[in-house]
PDB file of C-alpha atoms in Angstrom:
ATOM      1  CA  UNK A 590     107.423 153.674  87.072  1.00 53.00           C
ATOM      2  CA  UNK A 591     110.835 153.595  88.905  1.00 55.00           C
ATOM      3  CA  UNK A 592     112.831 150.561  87.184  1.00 61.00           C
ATOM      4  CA  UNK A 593     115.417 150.839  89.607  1.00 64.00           C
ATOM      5  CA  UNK A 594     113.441 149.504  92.218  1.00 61.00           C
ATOM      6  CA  UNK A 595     114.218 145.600  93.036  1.00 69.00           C
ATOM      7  CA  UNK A 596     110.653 143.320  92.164  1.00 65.00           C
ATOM      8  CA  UNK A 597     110.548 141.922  96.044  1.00 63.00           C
ATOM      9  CA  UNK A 598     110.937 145.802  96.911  1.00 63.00           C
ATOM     10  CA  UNK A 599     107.332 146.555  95.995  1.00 62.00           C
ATOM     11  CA  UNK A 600     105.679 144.188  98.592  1.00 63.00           C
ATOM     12  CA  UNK A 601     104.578 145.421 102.024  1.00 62.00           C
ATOM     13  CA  UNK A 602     107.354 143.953 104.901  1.00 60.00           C
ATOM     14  CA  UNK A 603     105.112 142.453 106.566  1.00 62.00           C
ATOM     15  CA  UNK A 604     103.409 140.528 103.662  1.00 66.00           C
ATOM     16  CA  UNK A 605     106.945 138.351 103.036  1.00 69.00           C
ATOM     17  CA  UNK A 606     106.755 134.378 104.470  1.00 74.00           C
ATOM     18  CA  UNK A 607     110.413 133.469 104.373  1.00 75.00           C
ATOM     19  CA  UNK A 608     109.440 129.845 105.961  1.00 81.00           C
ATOM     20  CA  UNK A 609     106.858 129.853 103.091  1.00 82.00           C
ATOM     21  CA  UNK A 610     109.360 131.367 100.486  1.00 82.00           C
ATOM     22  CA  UNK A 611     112.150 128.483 101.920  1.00 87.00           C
ATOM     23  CA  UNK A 612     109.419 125.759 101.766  1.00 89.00           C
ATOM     24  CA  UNK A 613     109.193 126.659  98.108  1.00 89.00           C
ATOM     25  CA  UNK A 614     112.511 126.434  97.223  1.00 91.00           C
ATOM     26  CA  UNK A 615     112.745 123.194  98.203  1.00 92.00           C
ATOM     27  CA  UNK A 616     109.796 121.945  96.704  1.00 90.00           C
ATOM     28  CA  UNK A 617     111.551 123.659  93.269  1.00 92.00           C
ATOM     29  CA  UNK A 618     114.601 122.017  93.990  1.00 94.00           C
ATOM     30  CA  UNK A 619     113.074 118.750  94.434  1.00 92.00           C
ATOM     31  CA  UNK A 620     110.519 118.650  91.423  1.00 92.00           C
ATOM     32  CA  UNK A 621     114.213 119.379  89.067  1.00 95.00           C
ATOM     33  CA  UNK A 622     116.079 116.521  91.049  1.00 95.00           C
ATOM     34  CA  UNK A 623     112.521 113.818  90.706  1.00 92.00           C
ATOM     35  CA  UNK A 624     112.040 115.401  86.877  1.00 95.00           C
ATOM     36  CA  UNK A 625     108.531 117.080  86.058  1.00 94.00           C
ATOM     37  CA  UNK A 626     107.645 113.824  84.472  1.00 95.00           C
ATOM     38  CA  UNK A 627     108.209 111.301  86.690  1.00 94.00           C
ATOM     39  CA  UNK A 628     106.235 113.974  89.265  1.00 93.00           C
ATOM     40  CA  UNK A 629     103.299 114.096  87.256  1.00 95.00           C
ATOM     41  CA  UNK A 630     103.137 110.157  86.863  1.00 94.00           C
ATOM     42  CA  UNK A 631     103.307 109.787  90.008  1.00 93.00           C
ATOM     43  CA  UNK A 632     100.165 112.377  91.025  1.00 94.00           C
ATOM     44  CA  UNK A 633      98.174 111.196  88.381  1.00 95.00           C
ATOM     45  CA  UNK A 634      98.406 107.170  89.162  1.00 94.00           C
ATOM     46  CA  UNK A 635      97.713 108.885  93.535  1.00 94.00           C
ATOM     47  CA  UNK A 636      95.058 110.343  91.845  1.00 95.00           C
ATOM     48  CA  UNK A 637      93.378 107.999  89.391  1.00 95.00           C
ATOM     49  CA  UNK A 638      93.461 105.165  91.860  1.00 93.00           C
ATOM     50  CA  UNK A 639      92.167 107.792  94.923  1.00 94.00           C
ATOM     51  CA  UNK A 640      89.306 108.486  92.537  1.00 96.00           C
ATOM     52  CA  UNK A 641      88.544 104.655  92.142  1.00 94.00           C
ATOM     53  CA  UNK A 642      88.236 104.113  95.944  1.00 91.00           C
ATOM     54  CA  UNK A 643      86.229 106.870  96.395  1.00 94.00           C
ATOM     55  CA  UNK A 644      83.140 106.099  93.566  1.00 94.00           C
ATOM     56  CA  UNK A 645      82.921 102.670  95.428  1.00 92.00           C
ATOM     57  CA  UNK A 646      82.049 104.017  98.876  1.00 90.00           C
ATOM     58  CA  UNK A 647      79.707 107.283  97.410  1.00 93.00           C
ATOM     59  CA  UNK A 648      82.151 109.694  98.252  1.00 94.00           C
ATOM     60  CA  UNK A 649      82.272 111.583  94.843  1.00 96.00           C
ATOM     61  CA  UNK A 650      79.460 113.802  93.507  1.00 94.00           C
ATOM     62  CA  UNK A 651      78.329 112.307  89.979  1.00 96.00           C
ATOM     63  CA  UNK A 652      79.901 115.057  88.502  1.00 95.00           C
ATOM     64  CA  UNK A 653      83.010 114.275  89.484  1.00 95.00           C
ATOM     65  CA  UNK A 654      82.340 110.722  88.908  1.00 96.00           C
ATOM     66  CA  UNK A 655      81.601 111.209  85.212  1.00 96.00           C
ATOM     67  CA  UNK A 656      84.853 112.720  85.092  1.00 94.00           C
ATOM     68  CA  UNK A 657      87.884 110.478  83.163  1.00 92.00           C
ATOM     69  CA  UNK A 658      90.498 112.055  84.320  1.00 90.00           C
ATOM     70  CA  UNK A 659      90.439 114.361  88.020  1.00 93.00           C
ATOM     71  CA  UNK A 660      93.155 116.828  89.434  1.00 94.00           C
ATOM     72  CA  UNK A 661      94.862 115.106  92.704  1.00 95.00           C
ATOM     73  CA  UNK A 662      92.150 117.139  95.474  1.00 96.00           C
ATOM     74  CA  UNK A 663      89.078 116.273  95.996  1.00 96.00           C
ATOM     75  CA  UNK A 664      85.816 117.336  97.859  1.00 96.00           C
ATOM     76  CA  UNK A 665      85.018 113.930  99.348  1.00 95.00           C
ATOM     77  CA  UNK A 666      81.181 113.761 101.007  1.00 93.00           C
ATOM     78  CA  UNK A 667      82.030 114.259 104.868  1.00 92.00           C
ATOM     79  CA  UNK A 668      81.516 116.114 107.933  1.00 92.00           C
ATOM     80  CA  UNK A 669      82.831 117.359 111.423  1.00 94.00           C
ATOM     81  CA  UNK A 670      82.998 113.985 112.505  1.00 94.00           C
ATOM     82  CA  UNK A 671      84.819 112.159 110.131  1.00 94.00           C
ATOM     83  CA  UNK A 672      87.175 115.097 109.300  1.00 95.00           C
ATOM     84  CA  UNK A 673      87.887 114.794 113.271  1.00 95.00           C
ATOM     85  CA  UNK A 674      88.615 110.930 112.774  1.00 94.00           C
ATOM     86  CA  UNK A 675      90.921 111.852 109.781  1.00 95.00           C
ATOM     87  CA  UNK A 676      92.438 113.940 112.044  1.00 95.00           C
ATOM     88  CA  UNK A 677      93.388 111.698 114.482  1.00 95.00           C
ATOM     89  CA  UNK A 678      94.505 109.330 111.957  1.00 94.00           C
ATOM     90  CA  UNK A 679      97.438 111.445 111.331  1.00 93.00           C
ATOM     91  CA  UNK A 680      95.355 112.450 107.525  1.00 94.00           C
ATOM     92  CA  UNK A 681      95.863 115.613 106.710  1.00 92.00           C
ATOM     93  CA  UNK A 682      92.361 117.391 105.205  1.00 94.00           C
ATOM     94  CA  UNK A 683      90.371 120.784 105.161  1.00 95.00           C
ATOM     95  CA  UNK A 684      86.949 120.746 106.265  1.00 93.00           C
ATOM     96  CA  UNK A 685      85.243 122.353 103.183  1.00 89.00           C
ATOM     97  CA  UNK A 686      81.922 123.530 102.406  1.00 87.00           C
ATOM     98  CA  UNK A 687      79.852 120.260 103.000  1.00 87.00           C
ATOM     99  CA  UNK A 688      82.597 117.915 102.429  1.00 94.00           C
ATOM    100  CA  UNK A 689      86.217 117.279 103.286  1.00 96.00           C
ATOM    101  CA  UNK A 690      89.076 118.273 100.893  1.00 96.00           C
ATOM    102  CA  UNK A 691      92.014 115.482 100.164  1.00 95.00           C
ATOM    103  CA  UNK A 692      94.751 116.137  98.006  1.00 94.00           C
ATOM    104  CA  UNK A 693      97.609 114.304  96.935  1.00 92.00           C
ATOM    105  CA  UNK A 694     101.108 115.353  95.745  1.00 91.00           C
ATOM    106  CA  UNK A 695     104.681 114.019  93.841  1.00 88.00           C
ATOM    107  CA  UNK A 696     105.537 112.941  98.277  1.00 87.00           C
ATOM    108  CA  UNK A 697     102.831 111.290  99.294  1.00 90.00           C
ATOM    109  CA  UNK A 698     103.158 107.322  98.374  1.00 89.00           C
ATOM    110  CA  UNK A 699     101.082 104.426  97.967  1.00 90.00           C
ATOM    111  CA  UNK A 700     100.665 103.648 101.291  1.00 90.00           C
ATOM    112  CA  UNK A 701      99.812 107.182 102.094  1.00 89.00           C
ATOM    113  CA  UNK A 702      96.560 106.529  99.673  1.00 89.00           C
ATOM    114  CA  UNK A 703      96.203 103.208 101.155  1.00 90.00           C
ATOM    115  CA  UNK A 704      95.689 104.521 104.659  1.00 91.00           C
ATOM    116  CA  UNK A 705      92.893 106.809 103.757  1.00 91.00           C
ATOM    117  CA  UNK A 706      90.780 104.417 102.693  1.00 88.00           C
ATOM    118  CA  UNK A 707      91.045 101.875 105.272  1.00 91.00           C
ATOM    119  CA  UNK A 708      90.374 104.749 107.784  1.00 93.00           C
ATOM    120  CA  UNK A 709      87.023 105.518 105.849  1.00 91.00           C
ATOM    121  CA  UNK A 710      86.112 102.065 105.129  1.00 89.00           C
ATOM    122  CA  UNK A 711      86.468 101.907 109.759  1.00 90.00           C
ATOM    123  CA  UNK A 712      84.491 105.053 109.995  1.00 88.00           C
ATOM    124  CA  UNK A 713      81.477 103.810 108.596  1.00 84.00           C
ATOM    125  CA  UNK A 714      81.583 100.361 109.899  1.00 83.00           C
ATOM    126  CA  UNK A 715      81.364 101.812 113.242  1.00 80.00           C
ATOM    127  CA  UNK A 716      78.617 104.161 112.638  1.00 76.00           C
TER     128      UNK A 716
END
């Protein structure tokens, strides 16, 4: 092996993102400015209460209900229709399997959580 050779050398041109590298580095930058702790707090509290309001409307499987502690994403019960209303809402998902992925990270807020499930709770009143 040629130990000369730079690390970034070794990928194919076409393969580097330099918006995706960029997007990184700032994300870097701004976990060390927030502080890895106050980061994690702050996705764990997103996700602990996002896992609350989903259990009451039947959103969760039961195995992820039985869970005491989730990650921040989640496959919430859903299809084309009511990832289209997300959507719209300005709610960012992934249609997934048979459900719709949510996630939540260190810059989403409170409020951010808040919307989704006032969106949901309209969905199903109207259907």
């Amino acid at each position: 092996m040629n130990f000369n050779v730079s690390f970034i050398s070794r990928f194919e041109l076409r393969h580097q993102d330099m918006i995706a590298f960029s997007s990184l580095q700032q994300a870097i930058l701004k976990v060390c400015e927030l502080g890895w702790k106050k980061v994690s707090a702050t996705v764990k509290e997103l996700s602990k209460t996002a896992k609350a309001a989903f259990e009451i409307r039947g959103l969760l499987t039961p195995v992820v209900c039985s869970r005491k502690n989730h990650s921040s994403i989640f496959n919430i019960k859903g299809d084309q229709e009511l990832y289209e209303k997300l959507l719209e809402s300005n709610i960012i998902t992934s249609l997934l399997g048979d459900g719709i992925r949510v996630g939540f990270s260190y810059f989403n807020t409170q409020a951010d959580l808040c919307r989704l499930p006032e969106v949901l709770a309209l969905y199903f009143l109207l259907r």
